[in-house]
PDB file of C-alpha atoms in Angstrom:
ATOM      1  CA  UNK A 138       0.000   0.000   0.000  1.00 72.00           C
ATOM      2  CA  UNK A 139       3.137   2.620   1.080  1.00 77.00           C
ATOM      3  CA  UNK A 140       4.543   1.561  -2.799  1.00 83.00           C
ATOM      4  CA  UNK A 141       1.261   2.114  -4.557  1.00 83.00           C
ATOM      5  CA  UNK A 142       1.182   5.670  -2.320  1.00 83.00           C
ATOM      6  CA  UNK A 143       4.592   6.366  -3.337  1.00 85.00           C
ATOM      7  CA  UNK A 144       3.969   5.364  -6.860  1.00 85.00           C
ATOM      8  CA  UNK A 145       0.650   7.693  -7.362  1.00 84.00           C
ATOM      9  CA  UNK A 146       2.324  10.466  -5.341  1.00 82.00           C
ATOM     10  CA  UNK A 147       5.151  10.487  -8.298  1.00 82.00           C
ATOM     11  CA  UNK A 148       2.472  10.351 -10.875  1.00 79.00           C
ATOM     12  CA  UNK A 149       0.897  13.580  -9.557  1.00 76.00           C
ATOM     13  CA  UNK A 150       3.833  15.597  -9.329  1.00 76.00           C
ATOM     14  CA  UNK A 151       4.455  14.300 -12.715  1.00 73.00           C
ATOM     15  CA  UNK A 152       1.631  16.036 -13.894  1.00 68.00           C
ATOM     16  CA  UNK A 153       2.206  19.165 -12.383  1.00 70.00           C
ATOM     17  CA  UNK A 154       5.766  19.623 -13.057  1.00 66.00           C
ATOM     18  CA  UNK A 155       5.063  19.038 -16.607  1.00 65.00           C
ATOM     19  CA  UNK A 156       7.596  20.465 -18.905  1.00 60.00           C
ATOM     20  CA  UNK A 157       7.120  23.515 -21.006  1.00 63.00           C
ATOM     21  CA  UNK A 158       5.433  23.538 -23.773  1.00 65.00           C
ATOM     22  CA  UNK A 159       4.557  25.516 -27.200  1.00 63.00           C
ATOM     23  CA  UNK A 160       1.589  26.534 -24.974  1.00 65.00           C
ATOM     24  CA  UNK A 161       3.490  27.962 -22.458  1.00 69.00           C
ATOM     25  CA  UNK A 162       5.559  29.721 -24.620  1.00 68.00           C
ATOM     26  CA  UNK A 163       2.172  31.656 -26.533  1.00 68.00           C
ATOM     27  CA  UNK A 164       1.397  32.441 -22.728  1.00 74.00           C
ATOM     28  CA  UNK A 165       4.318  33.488 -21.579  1.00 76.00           C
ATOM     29  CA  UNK A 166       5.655  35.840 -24.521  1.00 79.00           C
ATOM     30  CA  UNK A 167       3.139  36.563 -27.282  1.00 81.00           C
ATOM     31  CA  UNK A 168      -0.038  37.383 -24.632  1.00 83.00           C
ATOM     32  CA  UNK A 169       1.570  40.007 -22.925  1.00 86.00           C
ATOM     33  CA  UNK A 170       3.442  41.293 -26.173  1.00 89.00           C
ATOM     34  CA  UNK A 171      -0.124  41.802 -27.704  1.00 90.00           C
ATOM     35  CA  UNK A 172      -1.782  43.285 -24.371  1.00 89.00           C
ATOM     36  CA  UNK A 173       1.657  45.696 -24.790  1.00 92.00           C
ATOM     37  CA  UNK A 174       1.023  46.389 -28.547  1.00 94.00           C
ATOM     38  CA  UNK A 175      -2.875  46.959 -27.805  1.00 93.00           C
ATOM     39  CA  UNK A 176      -2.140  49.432 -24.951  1.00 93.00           C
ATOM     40  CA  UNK A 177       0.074  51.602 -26.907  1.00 95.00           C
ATOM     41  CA  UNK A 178      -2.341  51.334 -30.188  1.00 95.00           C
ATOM     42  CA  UNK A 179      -5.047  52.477 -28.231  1.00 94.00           C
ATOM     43  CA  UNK A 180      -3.122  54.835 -25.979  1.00 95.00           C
ATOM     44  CA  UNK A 181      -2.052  56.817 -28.849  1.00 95.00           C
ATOM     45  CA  UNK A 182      -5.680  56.491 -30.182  1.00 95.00           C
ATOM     46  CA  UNK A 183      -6.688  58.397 -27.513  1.00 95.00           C
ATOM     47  CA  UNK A 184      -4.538  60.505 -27.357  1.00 95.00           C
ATOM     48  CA  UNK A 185      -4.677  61.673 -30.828  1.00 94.00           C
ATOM     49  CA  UNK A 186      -8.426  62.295 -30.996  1.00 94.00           C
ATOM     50  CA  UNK A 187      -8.069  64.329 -27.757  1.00 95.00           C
ATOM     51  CA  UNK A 188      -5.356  66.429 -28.910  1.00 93.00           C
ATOM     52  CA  UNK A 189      -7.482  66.902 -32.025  1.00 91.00           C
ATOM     53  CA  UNK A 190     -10.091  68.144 -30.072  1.00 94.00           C
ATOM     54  CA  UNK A 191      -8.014  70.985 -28.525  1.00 93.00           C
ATOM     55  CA  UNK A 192      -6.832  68.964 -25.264  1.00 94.00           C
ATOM     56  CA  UNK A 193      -3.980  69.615 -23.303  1.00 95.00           C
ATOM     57  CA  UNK A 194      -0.666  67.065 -22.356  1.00 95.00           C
ATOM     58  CA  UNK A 195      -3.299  66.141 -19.176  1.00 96.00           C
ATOM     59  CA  UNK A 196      -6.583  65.963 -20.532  1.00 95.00           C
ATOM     60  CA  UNK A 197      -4.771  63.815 -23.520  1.00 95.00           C
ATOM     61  CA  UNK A 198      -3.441  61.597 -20.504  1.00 95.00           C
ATOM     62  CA  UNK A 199      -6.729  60.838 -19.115  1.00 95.00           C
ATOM     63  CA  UNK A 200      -8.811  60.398 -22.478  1.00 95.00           C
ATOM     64  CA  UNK A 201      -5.554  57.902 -23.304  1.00 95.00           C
ATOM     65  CA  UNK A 202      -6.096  55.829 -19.897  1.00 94.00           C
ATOM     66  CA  UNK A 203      -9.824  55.552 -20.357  1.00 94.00           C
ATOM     67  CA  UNK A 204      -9.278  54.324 -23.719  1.00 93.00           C
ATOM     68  CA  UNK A 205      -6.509  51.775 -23.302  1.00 92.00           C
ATOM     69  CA  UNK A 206      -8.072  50.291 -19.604  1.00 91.00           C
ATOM     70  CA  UNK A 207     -11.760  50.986 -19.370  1.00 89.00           C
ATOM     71  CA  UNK A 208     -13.148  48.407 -21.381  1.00 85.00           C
ATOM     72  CA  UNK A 209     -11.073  46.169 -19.122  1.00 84.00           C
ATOM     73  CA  UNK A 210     -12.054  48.263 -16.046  1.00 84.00           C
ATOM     74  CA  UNK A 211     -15.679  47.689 -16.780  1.00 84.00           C
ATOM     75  CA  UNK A 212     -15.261  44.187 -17.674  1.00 79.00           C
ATOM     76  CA  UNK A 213     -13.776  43.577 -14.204  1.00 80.00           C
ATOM     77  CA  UNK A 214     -16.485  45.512 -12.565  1.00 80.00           C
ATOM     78  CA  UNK A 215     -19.574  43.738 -14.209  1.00 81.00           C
ATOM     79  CA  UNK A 216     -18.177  40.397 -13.689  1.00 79.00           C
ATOM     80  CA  UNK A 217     -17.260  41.178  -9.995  1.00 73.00           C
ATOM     81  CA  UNK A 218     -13.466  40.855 -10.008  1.00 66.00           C
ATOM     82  CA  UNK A 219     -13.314  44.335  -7.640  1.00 63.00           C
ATOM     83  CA  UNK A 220     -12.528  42.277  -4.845  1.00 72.00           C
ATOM     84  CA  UNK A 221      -9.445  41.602  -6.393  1.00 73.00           C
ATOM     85  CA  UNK A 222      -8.720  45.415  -7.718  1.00 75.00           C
ATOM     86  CA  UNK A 223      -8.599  46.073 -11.214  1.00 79.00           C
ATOM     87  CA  UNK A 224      -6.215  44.757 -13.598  1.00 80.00           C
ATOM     88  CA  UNK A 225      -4.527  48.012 -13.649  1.00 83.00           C
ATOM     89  CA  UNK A 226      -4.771  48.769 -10.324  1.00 81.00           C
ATOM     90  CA  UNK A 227      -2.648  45.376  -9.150  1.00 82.00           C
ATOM     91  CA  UNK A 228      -0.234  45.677 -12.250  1.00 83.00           C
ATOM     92  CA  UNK A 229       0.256  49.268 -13.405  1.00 90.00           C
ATOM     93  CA  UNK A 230       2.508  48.934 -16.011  1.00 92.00           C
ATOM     94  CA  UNK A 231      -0.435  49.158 -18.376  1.00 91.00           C
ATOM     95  CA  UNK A 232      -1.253  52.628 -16.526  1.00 93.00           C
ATOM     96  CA  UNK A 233       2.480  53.579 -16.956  1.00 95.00           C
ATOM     97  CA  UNK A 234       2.616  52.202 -20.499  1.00 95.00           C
ATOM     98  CA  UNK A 235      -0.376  54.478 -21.647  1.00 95.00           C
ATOM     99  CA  UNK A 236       0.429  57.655 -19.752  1.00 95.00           C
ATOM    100  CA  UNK A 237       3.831  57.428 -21.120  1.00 96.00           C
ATOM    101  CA  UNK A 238       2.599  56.373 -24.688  1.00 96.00           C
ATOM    102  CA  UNK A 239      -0.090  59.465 -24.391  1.00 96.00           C
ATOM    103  CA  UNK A 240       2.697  62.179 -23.355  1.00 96.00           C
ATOM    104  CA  UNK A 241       5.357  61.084 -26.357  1.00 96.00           C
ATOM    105  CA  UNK A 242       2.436  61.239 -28.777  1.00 95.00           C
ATOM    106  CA  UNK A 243       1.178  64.017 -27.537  1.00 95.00           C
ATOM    107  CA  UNK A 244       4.763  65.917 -28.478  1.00 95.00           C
ATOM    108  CA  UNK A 245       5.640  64.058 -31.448  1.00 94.00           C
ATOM    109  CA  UNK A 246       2.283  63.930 -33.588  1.00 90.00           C
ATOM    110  CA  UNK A 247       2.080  67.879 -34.243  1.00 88.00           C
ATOM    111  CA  UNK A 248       5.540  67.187 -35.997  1.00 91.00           C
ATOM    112  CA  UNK A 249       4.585  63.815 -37.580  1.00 89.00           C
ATOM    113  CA  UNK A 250       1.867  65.878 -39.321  1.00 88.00           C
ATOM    114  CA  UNK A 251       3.865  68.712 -40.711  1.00 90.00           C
ATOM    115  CA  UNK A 252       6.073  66.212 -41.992  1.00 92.00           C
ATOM    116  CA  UNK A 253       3.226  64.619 -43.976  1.00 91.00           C
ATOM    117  CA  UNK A 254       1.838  67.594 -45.299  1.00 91.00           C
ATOM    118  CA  UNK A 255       5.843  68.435 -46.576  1.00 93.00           C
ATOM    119  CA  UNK A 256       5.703  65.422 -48.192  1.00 93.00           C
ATOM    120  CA  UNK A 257       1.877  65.997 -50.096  1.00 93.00           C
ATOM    121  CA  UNK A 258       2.983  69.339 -50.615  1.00 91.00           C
ATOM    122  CA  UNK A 259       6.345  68.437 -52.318  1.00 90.00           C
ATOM    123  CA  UNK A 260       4.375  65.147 -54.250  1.00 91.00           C
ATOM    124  CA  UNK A 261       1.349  67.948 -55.845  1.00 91.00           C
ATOM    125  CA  UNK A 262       4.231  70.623 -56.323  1.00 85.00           C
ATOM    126  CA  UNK A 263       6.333  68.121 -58.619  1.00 83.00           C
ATOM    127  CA  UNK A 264       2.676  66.369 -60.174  1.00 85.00           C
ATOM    128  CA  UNK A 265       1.792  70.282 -60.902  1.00 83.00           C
ATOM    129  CA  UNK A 266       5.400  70.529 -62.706  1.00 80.00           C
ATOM    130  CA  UNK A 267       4.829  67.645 -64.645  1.00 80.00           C
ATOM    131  CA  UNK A 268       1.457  68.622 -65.782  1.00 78.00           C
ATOM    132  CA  UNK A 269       2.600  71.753 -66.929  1.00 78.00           C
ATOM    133  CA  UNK A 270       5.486  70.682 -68.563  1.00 74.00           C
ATOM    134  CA  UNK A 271       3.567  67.981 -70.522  1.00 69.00           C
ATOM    135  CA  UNK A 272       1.150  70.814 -71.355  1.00 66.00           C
ATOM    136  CA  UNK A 273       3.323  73.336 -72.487  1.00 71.00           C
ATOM    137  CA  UNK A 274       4.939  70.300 -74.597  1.00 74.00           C
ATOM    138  CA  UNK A 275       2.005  69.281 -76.664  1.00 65.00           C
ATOM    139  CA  UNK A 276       0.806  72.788 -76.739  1.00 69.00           C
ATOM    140  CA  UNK A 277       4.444  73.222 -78.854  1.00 73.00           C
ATOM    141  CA  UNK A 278       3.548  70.127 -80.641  1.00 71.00           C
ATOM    142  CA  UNK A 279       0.574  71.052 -81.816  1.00 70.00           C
ATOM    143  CA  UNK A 280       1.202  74.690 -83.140  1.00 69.00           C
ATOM    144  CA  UNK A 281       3.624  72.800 -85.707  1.00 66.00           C
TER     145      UNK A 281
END
């Protein structure tokens, strides 16, 4: 009986100290690599629309964090996980990830623009001096 104790105790620690697999691995790295790419997707989201709606550096911050955590806020709320906290609440890093995604978007988007519209500008101004050198070509063409 101690053998066939000894024998099922082995089996059950077999089965919990199971080694890692490609399951593991897709839980381990890609999750939180996509809950990272998310946050900062939506951060900047946020961010953008607010700034677009004449918000400040702090009223971009908070329209970012309510973007990037408060469908997972609510979710945790309806389905009565606030006995635990929220997820952002017991691991901020999302929190710190979006603030800090919100305040470098913030700066840098007012100069990502003007760089696009240098580049359209620059594209029409050399399609306009095409077009008018094609013009003035078979406008030469056609007087002969």
């Amino acid at each position: 009986a101690k053998e066939d104790a000894e024998i099922e105790r082995e089996a059950l620690l077999a089965a919990i100290e199971r080694p890692e697999s490609h399951a593991d691995v897709v839980s381990s790295v890609v999750l939180p690599t996509v809950q990272h790419v998310g946050t900062v997707s939506f951060a900047m989201a946020g961010t953008k629309i607010a700034g677009d709606a004449g918000m400040n550096v702090v009223g971009c911050g908070l329209i970012a964090c309510v973007t990037t955590l408060g469908g997972g806020t609510f979710n945790s709320l309806l389905f009565g996980a606030e006995k635990r906290g929220v997820g952002w609440a017991r691991e901020p890093q999302h929190l710190i990830l979006a603030l800090a995604t919100s305040i470098v978007t913030f700066f840098a988007w007012p100069h990502i623009l003007n760089e696009r519209a240098e580049q359209e500008l620059r594209r029409m101004q050399d399609a306009a001096i095409q077009a008018s050198w094609v013009g003035a070509t078979l406008r030469r063409a056609e007087s002969l």
